Amino acid sequence: MSEIVLKVDGMSCNHCKMAVEKAAKAINGVENATVNLEQKEVVVTGSVPKEEIVKAIEEAGYDVIG
Amino acid sequence: MSEIVLKVDGMSCNHCKMAVEKAAKAINGVENATVNLEQKEVVVTGSVPKEEIVKAIEEAGYDVIG
């Protein structure tokens, strides 16, 4: 298991936080996903390639930075 | 039928827009509710006292101004 931290742009409120966490948690192999709105970050734990998480977050309408 | 325009604070994204519109549309007598995020406004049409709309929006977690 690993921890992946991604910078996410466009999350402005608790609805956004929930949308991004839900998108990440829906991926097979993801154990947990926690957004920190102030840090504009999501911390994802599990066994999933970073690319899959990025794709899910972008499909939810947010931008992953870097 | 009448049109009521309210200034609403705290709407930052499309999720907020939907949450406020849903709260207003759930009121008996409301025909339609449309949020303009840039104007920070919701336009509500129907036959409902303004106070009821204000209450529903505030219960959804947003502030009606003025």
GROMACS .gro file of N, CA and C in nm:
model
  396
    1MET      N    1   0.084  -0.120   0.000
    1MET     CA    2   0.000   0.000   0.000
    1MET      C    3   0.087   0.125   0.000
    2SER      N    4   0.038   0.227  -0.065
    2SER     CA    5   0.117   0.350  -0.069
    2SER      C    6   0.028   0.472  -0.048
    3GLU      N    7   0.093   0.584  -0.029
    3GLU     CA    8   0.019   0.709  -0.012
    3GLU      C    9   0.058   0.804  -0.124
    4ILE      N   10  -0.040   0.852  -0.194
    4ILE     CA   11  -0.015   0.944  -0.304
    4ILE      C   12  -0.079   1.078  -0.270
    5VAL      N   13  -0.001   1.184  -0.280
    5VAL     CA   14  -0.053   1.318  -0.251
    5VAL      C   15  -0.057   1.398  -0.381
    6LEU      N   16  -0.173   1.448  -0.417
    6LEU     CA   17  -0.188   1.525  -0.540
    6LEU      C   18  -0.238   1.665  -0.509
    7LYS      N   19  -0.185   1.762  -0.580
    7LYS     CA   20  -0.237   1.898  -0.575
    7LYS      C   21  -0.354   1.906  -0.672
    8VAL      N   22  -0.465   1.956  -0.625
    8VAL     CA   23  -0.585   1.963  -0.709
    8VAL      C   24  -0.636   2.106  -0.713
    9ASP      N   25  -0.659   2.155  -0.832
    9ASP     CA   26  -0.707   2.291  -0.849
    9ASP      C   27  -0.859   2.292  -0.871
   10GLY      N   28  -0.924   2.394  -0.823
   10GLY     CA   29  -1.066   2.411  -0.851
   10GLY      C   30  -1.159   2.365  -0.740
   11MET      N   31  -1.102   2.314  -0.631
   11MET     CA   32  -1.188   2.272  -0.520
   11MET      C   33  -1.216   2.392  -0.431
   12SER      N   34  -1.340   2.436  -0.429
   12SER     CA   35  -1.368   2.560  -0.358
   12SER      C   36  -1.453   2.543  -0.233
   13CYS      N   37  -1.519   2.431  -0.216
   13CYS     CA   38  -1.610   2.417  -0.102
   13CYS      C   39  -1.622   2.270  -0.063
   14ASN      N   40  -1.701   2.246   0.042
   14ASN     CA   41  -1.717   2.109   0.090
   14ASN      C   42  -1.780   2.015  -0.013
   15HIS      N   43  -1.862   2.070  -0.102
   15HIS     CA   44  -1.917   1.985  -0.209
   15HIS      C   45  -1.805   1.934  -0.298
   16CYS      N   46  -1.711   2.023  -0.327
   16CYS     CA   47  -1.595   1.986  -0.411
   16CYS      C   48  -1.512   1.880  -0.340
   17LYS      N   49  -1.488   1.904  -0.213
   17LYS     CA   50  -1.413   1.808  -0.132
   17LYS      C   51  -1.478   1.669  -0.142
   18MET      N   52  -1.608   1.665  -0.124
   18MET     CA   53  -1.678   1.537  -0.130
   18MET      C   54  -1.673   1.474  -0.269
   19ALA      N   55  -1.684   1.559  -0.371
   19ALA     CA   56  -1.684   1.508  -0.509
   19ALA      C   57  -1.551   1.443  -0.543
   20VAL      N   58  -1.441   1.507  -0.502
   20VAL     CA   59  -1.308   1.454  -0.531
   20VAL      C   60  -1.281   1.328  -0.449
   21GLU      N   61  -1.319   1.331  -0.322
   21GLU     CA   62  -1.299   1.211  -0.239
   21GLU      C   63  -1.380   1.094  -0.293
   22LYS      N   64  -1.502   1.121  -0.334
   22LYS     CA   65  -1.589   1.015  -0.388
   22LYS      C   66  -1.529   0.956  -0.516
   23ALA      N   67  -1.479   1.045  -0.602
   23ALA     CA   68  -1.421   0.999  -0.729
   23ALA      C   69  -1.301   0.908  -0.703
   24ALA      N   70  -1.218   0.948  -0.607
   24ALA     CA   71  -1.099   0.868  -0.577
   24ALA      C   72  -1.136   0.736  -0.511
   25LYS      N   73  -1.229   0.743  -0.417
   25LYS     CA   74  -1.268   0.621  -0.344
   25LYS      C   75  -1.337   0.520  -0.434
   26ALA      N   76  -1.391   0.566  -0.544
   26ALA     CA   77  -1.462   0.475  -0.635
   26ALA      C   78  -1.365   0.387  -0.715
   27ILE      N   79  -1.235   0.420  -0.711
   27ILE     CA   80  -1.137   0.341  -0.786
   27ILE      C   81  -1.104   0.214  -0.711
   28ASN      N   82  -1.104   0.104  -0.785
   28ASN     CA   83  -1.064  -0.025  -0.728
   28ASN      C   84  -0.922  -0.017  -0.674
   29GLY      N   85  -0.904  -0.054  -0.547
   29GLY     CA   86  -0.770  -0.054  -0.490
   29GLY      C   87  -0.744   0.065  -0.400
   30VAL      N   88  -0.831   0.165  -0.407
   30VAL     CA   89  -0.815   0.281  -0.319
   30VAL      C   90  -0.875   0.249  -0.182
   31GLU      N   91  -0.793   0.269  -0.079
   31GLU     CA   92  -0.838   0.243   0.057
   31GLU      C   93  -0.911   0.365   0.114
   32ASN      N   94  -0.849   0.480   0.093
   32ASN     CA   95  -0.908   0.602   0.148
   32ASN      C   96  -0.860   0.725   0.070
   33ALA      N   97  -0.941   0.829   0.074
   33ALA     CA   98  -0.904   0.954   0.007
   33ALA      C   99  -0.952   1.068   0.093
   34THR      N  100  -0.861   1.161   0.122
   34THR     CA  101  -0.897   1.273   0.209
   34THR      C  102  -0.849   1.403   0.147
   35VAL      N  103  -0.943   1.493   0.127
   35VAL     CA  104  -0.909   1.624   0.070
   35VAL      C  105  -0.885   1.723   0.181
   36ASN      N  106  -0.781   1.802   0.165
   36ASN     CA  107  -0.759   1.918   0.249
   36ASN      C  108  -0.781   2.042   0.162
   37LEU      N  109  -0.891   2.109   0.185
   37LEU     CA  110  -0.929   2.221   0.099
   37LEU      C  111  -0.827   2.335   0.104
   38GLU      N  112  -0.778   2.365   0.224
   38GLU     CA  113  -0.685   2.477   0.237
   38GLU      C  114  -0.552   2.449   0.165
   39GLN      N  115  -0.508   2.324   0.176
   39GLN     CA  116  -0.383   2.285   0.109
   39GLN      C  117  -0.406   2.255  -0.039
   40LYS      N  118  -0.531   2.250  -0.082
   40LYS     CA  119  -0.566   2.210  -0.219
   40LYS      C  120  -0.504   2.075  -0.253
   41GLU      N  121  -0.518   1.983  -0.160
   41GLU     CA  122  -0.454   1.853  -0.175
   41GLU      C  123  -0.551   1.739  -0.151
   42VAL      N  124  -0.522   1.627  -0.216
   42VAL     CA  125  -0.592   1.504  -0.179
   42VAL      C  126  -0.486   1.399  -0.147
   43VAL      N  127  -0.508   1.331  -0.035
   43VAL     CA  128  -0.418   1.222   0.004
   43VAL      C  129  -0.494   1.091  -0.021
   44VAL      N  130  -0.436   1.008  -0.106
   44VAL     CA  131  -0.500   0.883  -0.143
   44VAL      C  132  -0.415   0.766  -0.096
   45THR      N  133  -0.473   0.675  -0.021
   45THR     CA  134  -0.400   0.555   0.020
   45THR      C  135  -0.459   0.434  -0.050
   46GLY      N  136  -0.371   0.340  -0.081
   46GLY     CA  137  -0.416   0.219  -0.149
   46GLY      C  138  -0.310   0.169  -0.245
   47SER      N  139  -0.351   0.081  -0.335
   47SER     CA  140  -0.258   0.026  -0.433
   47SER      C  141  -0.311   0.054  -0.572
   48VAL      N  142  -0.286   0.176  -0.617
   48VAL     CA  143  -0.342   0.222  -0.746
   48VAL      C  144  -0.238   0.310  -0.814
   49PRO      N  145  -0.223   0.294  -0.946
   49PRO     CA  146  -0.131   0.384  -1.017
   49PRO      C  147  -0.180   0.529  -1.008
   50LYS      N  148  -0.085   0.619  -0.990
   50LYS     CA  149  -0.117   0.761  -0.980
   50LYS      C  150  -0.205   0.807  -1.097
   51GLU      N  151  -0.175   0.754  -1.216
   51GLU     CA  152  -0.245   0.797  -1.337
   51GLU      C  153  -0.396   0.772  -1.328
   52GLU      N  154  -0.431   0.662  -1.262
   52GLU     CA  155  -0.574   0.631  -1.249
   52GLU      C  156  -0.646   0.731  -1.160
   53ILE      N  157  -0.575   0.773  -1.056
   53ILE     CA  158  -0.634   0.871  -0.964
   53ILE      C  159  -0.649   1.005  -1.035
   54VAL      N  160  -0.545   1.043  -1.106
   54VAL     CA  161  -0.549   1.169  -1.180
   54VAL      C  162  -0.666   1.170  -1.277
   55LYS      N  163  -0.683   1.060  -1.348
   55LYS     CA  164  -0.790   1.049  -1.447
   55LYS      C  165  -0.929   1.064  -1.379
   56ALA      N  166  -0.946   0.997  -1.267
   56ALA     CA  167  -1.076   1.001  -1.198
   56ALA      C  168  -1.108   1.142  -1.148
   57ILE      N  169  -1.004   1.209  -1.097
   57ILE     CA  170  -1.026   1.345  -1.045
   57ILE      C  171  -1.058   1.441  -1.159
   58GLU      N  172  -0.988   1.423  -1.271
   58GLU     CA  173  -1.013   1.513  -1.385
   58GLU      C  174  -1.151   1.486  -1.446
   59GLU      N  175  -1.192   1.362  -1.444
   59GLU     CA  176  -1.327   1.330  -1.494
   59GLU      C  177  -1.435   1.389  -1.404
   60ALA      N  178  -1.399   1.409  -1.277
   60ALA     CA  179  -1.495   1.472  -1.185
   60ALA      C  180  -1.499   1.624  -1.202
   61GLY      N  181  -1.409   1.676  -1.289
   61GLY     CA  182  -1.415   1.818  -1.321
   61GLY      C  183  -1.310   1.905  -1.253
   62TYR      N  184  -1.206   1.842  -1.200
   62TYR     CA  185  -1.101   1.919  -1.132
   62TYR      C  186  -0.967   1.897  -1.201
   63ASP      N  187  -0.876   1.989  -1.179
   63ASP     CA  188  -0.744   1.981  -1.242
   63ASP      C  189  -0.640   1.934  -1.143
   64VAL      N  190  -0.564   1.831  -1.182
   64VAL     CA  191  -0.450   1.788  -1.102
   64VAL      C  192  -0.328   1.863  -1.152
   65ILE      N  193  -0.255   1.925  -1.057
   65ILE     CA  194  -0.143   2.011  -1.093
   65ILE      C  195  -0.012   1.935  -1.077
   66GLY      N  196   0.071   1.945  -1.175
   66GLY     CA  197   0.207   1.890  -1.166
   66GLY      C  198   0.212   1.738  -1.174
   67MET      N  199  -4.825   3.471  -0.972
   67MET     CA  200  -4.686   3.429  -0.968
   67MET      C  201  -4.594   3.550  -0.965
   68SER      N  202  -4.486   3.535  -0.895
   68SER     CA  203  -4.393   3.647  -0.886
   68SER      C  204  -4.249   3.599  -0.899
   69GLU      N  205  -4.161   3.696  -0.914
   69GLU     CA  206  -4.020   3.665  -0.924
   69GLU      C  207  -3.947   3.731  -0.807
   70ILE      N  208  -3.872   3.651  -0.734
   70ILE     CA  209  -3.797   3.704  -0.620
   70ILE      C  210  -3.649   3.684  -0.647
   71VAL      N  211  -3.572   3.792  -0.634
   71VAL     CA  212  -3.428   3.783  -0.655
   71VAL      C  213  -3.359   3.802  -0.521
   72LEU      N  214  -3.276   3.705  -0.485
   72LEU     CA  215  -3.204   3.715  -0.358
   72LEU      C  216  -3.054   3.709  -0.381
   73LYS      N  217  -2.981   3.790  -0.306
   73LYS     CA  218  -2.835   3.782  -0.304
   73LYS      C  219  -2.797   3.672  -0.205
   74VAL      N  220  -2.713   3.580  -0.250
   74VAL     CA  221  -2.674   3.469  -0.164
   74VAL      C  222  -2.521   3.464  -0.153
   75ASP      N  223  -2.474   3.456  -0.029
   75ASP     CA  224  -2.330   3.451  -0.008
   75ASP      C  225  -2.284   3.307   0.016
   76GLY      N  226  -2.163   3.276  -0.030
   76GLY     CA  227  -2.104   3.146  -0.001
   76GLY      C  228  -2.116   3.044  -0.112
   77MET      N  229  -2.177   3.083  -0.224
   77MET     CA  230  -2.186   2.989  -0.336
   77MET      C  231  -2.059   3.001  -0.418
   78SER      N  232  -1.979   2.896  -0.421
   78SER     CA  233  -1.849   2.907  -0.485
   78SER      C  234  -1.833   2.822  -0.610
   79CYS      N  235  -1.922   2.725  -0.631
   79CYS     CA  236  -1.902   2.635  -0.745
   79CYS      C  237  -2.036   2.582  -0.793
   80ASN      N  238  -2.031   2.498  -0.895
   80ASN     CA  239  -2.154   2.443  -0.950
   80ASN      C  240  -2.231   2.355  -0.853
   81HIS      N  241  -2.156   2.290  -0.761
   81HIS     CA  242  -2.225   2.211  -0.659
   81HIS      C  243  -2.311   2.301  -0.570
   82CYS      N  244  -2.255   2.418  -0.538
   82CYS     CA  245  -2.329   2.515  -0.455
   82CYS      C  246  -2.452   2.564  -0.530
   83LYS      N  247  -2.431   2.594  -0.658
   83LYS     CA  248  -2.544   2.638  -0.743
   83LYS      C  249  -2.656   2.536  -0.738
   84MET      N  250  -2.620   2.409  -0.756
   84MET     CA  251  -2.721   2.304  -0.757
   84MET      C  252  -2.787   2.287  -0.620
   85ALA      N  253  -2.707   2.301  -0.514
   85ALA     CA  254  -2.761   2.284  -0.379
   85ALA      C  255  -2.865   2.392  -0.347
   86VAL      N  256  -2.836   2.516  -0.388
   86VAL     CA  257  -2.928   2.626  -0.361
   86VAL      C  258  -3.053   2.613  -0.448
   87GLU      N  259  -3.034   2.580  -0.574
   87GLU     CA  260  -3.150   2.564  -0.664
   87GLU      C  261  -3.240   2.451  -0.614
   88LYS      N  262  -3.177   2.341  -0.571
   88LYS     CA  263  -3.254   2.227  -0.522
   88LYS      C  264  -3.334   2.263  -0.397
   89ALA      N  265  -3.269   2.337  -0.307
   89ALA     CA  266  -3.336   2.378  -0.183
   89ALA      C  267  -3.458   2.466  -0.214
   90ALA      N  268  -3.441   2.557  -0.309
   90ALA     CA  269  -3.552   2.647  -0.342
   90ALA      C  270  -3.664   2.572  -0.415
   91LYS      N  271  -3.625   2.485  -0.508
   91LYS     CA  272  -3.725   2.413  -0.586
   91LYS      C  273  -3.805   2.315  -0.501
   92ALA      N  274  -3.748   2.275  -0.387
   92ALA     CA  275  -3.817   2.179  -0.300
   92ALA      C  276  -3.935   2.244  -0.226
   93ILE      N  277  -3.943   2.377  -0.229
   93ILE     CA  278  -4.051   2.447  -0.159
   93ILE      C  279  -4.180   2.439  -0.241
   94ASN      N  280  -4.287   2.405  -0.173
   94ASN     CA  281  -4.418   2.404  -0.236
   94ASN      C  282  -4.454   2.542  -0.290
   95GLY      N  283  -4.487   2.549  -0.418
   95GLY     CA  284  -4.525   2.677  -0.476
   95GLY      C  285  -4.415   2.739  -0.560
   96VAL      N  286  -4.295   2.686  -0.547
   96VAL     CA  287  -4.186   2.739  -0.631
   96VAL      C  288  -4.191   2.674  -0.769
   97GLU      N  289  -4.191   2.759  -0.870
   97GLU     CA  290  -4.195   2.710  -1.009
   97GLU      C  291  -4.055   2.677  -1.058
   98ASN      N  292  -3.965   2.771  -1.035
   98ASN     CA  293  -3.830   2.752  -1.083
   98ASN      C  294  -3.732   2.835  -0.998
   99ALA      N  295  -3.607   2.790  -0.997
   99ALA     CA  296  -3.503   2.863  -0.925
   99ALA      C  297  -3.375   2.852  -1.005
  100THR      N  298  -3.314   2.967  -1.031
  100THR     CA  299  -3.192   2.969  -1.111
  100THR      C  300  -3.086   3.054  -1.043
  101VAL      N  301  -2.972   2.991  -1.018
  101VAL     CA  302  -2.861   3.063  -0.955
  101VAL      C  303  -2.768   3.117  -1.062
  102ASN      N  304  -2.726   3.241  -1.045
  102ASN     CA  305  -2.617   3.299  -1.123
  102ASN      C  306  -2.499   3.315  -1.029
  103LEU      N  307  -2.399   3.230  -1.048
  103LEU     CA  308  -2.284   3.228  -0.956
  103LEU      C  309  -2.207   3.358  -0.956
  104GLU      N  310  -2.189   3.417  -1.075
  104GLU     CA  311  -2.110   3.540  -1.084
  104GLU      C  312  -2.180   3.656  -1.014
  105GLN      N  313  -2.311   3.661  -1.032
  105GLN     CA  314  -2.389   3.767  -0.967
  105GLN      C  315  -2.417   3.735  -0.820
  106LYS      N  316  -2.386   3.612  -0.779
  106LYS     CA  317  -2.420   3.566  -0.642
  106LYS      C  318  -2.568   3.585  -0.614
  107GLU      N  319  -2.649   3.544  -0.711
  107GLU     CA  320  -2.793   3.566  -0.703
  107GLU      C  321  -2.871   3.439  -0.732
  108VAL      N  322  -2.989   3.430  -0.672
  108VAL     CA  323  -3.083   3.327  -0.714
  108VAL      C  324  -3.215   3.396  -0.752
  109VAL      N  325  -3.268   3.355  -0.867
  109VAL     CA  326  -3.396   3.407  -0.912
  109VAL      C  327  -3.500   3.297  -0.893
  110VAL      N  328  -3.599   3.325  -0.811
  110VAL     CA  329  -3.700   3.225  -0.780
  110VAL      C  330  -3.836   3.271  -0.832
  111THR      N  331  -3.900   3.186  -0.911
  111THR     CA  332  -4.034   3.219  -0.960
  111THR      C  333  -4.136   3.126  -0.895
  112GLY      N  334  -4.252   3.180  -0.869
  112GLY     CA  335  -4.358   3.100  -0.807
  112GLY      C  336  -4.443   3.186  -0.715
  113SER      N  337  -4.515   3.120  -0.627
  113SER     CA  338  -4.601   3.191  -0.533
  113SER      C  339  -4.564   3.148  -0.392
  114VAL      N  340  -4.460   3.209  -0.342
  114VAL     CA  341  -4.407   3.169  -0.211
  114VAL      C  342  -4.357   3.294  -0.139
  115PRO      N  343  -4.384   3.303  -0.009
  115PRO     CA  344  -4.330   3.418   0.065
  115PRO      C  345  -4.177   3.415   0.063
  116LYS      N  346  -4.119   3.531   0.049
  116LYS     CA  347  -3.973   3.544   0.046
  116LYS      C  348  -3.909   3.475   0.167
  117GLU      N  349  -3.974   3.485   0.282
  117GLU     CA  350  -3.915   3.431   0.406
  117GLU      C  351  -3.893   3.280   0.396
  118GLU      N  352  -3.984   3.214   0.327
  118GLU     CA  353  -3.970   3.069   0.314
  118GLU      C  354  -3.849   3.032   0.230
  119ILE      N  355  -3.825   3.112   0.127
  119ILE     CA  356  -3.709   3.086   0.040
  119ILE      C  357  -3.580   3.112   0.117
  120VAL      N  358  -3.578   3.223   0.189
  120VAL     CA  359  -3.461   3.257   0.269
  120VAL      C  360  -3.431   3.145   0.367
  121LYS      N  361  -3.534   3.094   0.432
  121LYS     CA  362  -3.516   2.988   0.532
  121LYS      C  363  -3.456   2.862   0.467
  122ALA      N  364  -3.509   2.825   0.351
  122ALA     CA  365  -3.462   2.703   0.283
  122ALA      C  366  -3.316   2.718   0.241
  123ILE      N  367  -3.281   2.836   0.191
  123ILE     CA  368  -3.143   2.858   0.146
  123ILE      C  369  -3.048   2.856   0.266
  124GLU      N  370  -3.091   2.917   0.375
  124GLU     CA  371  -3.004   2.919   0.494
  124GLU      C  372  -2.990   2.779   0.553
  125GLU      N  373  -3.096   2.702   0.547
  125GLU     CA  374  -3.086   2.564   0.596
  125GLU      C  375  -2.992   2.480   0.509
  126ALA      N  376  -2.977   2.520   0.383
  126ALA     CA  377  -2.885   2.449   0.294
  126ALA      C  378  -2.740   2.492   0.320
  127GLY      N  379  -2.722   2.591   0.407
  127GLY     CA  380  -2.587   2.629   0.447
  127GLY      C  381  -2.533   2.755   0.382
  128TYR      N  382  -2.622   2.836   0.325
  128TYR     CA  383  -2.578   2.959   0.260
  128TYR      C  384  -2.644   3.079   0.325
  129ASP      N  385  -2.582   3.195   0.308
  129ASP     CA  386  -2.634   3.317   0.370
  129ASP      C  387  -2.705   3.404   0.268
  130VAL      N  388  -2.826   3.443   0.302
  130VAL     CA  389  -2.897   3.540   0.219
  130VAL      C  390  -2.866   3.678   0.273
  131ILE      N  391  -2.824   3.766   0.182
  131ILE     CA  392  -2.778   3.899   0.222
  131ILE      C  393  -2.888   4.002   0.202
  132GLY      N  394  -2.909   4.080   0.304
  132GLY     CA  395  -3.001   4.193   0.291
  132GLY      C  396  -3.146   4.155   0.282
   0.00000   0.00000   0.00000
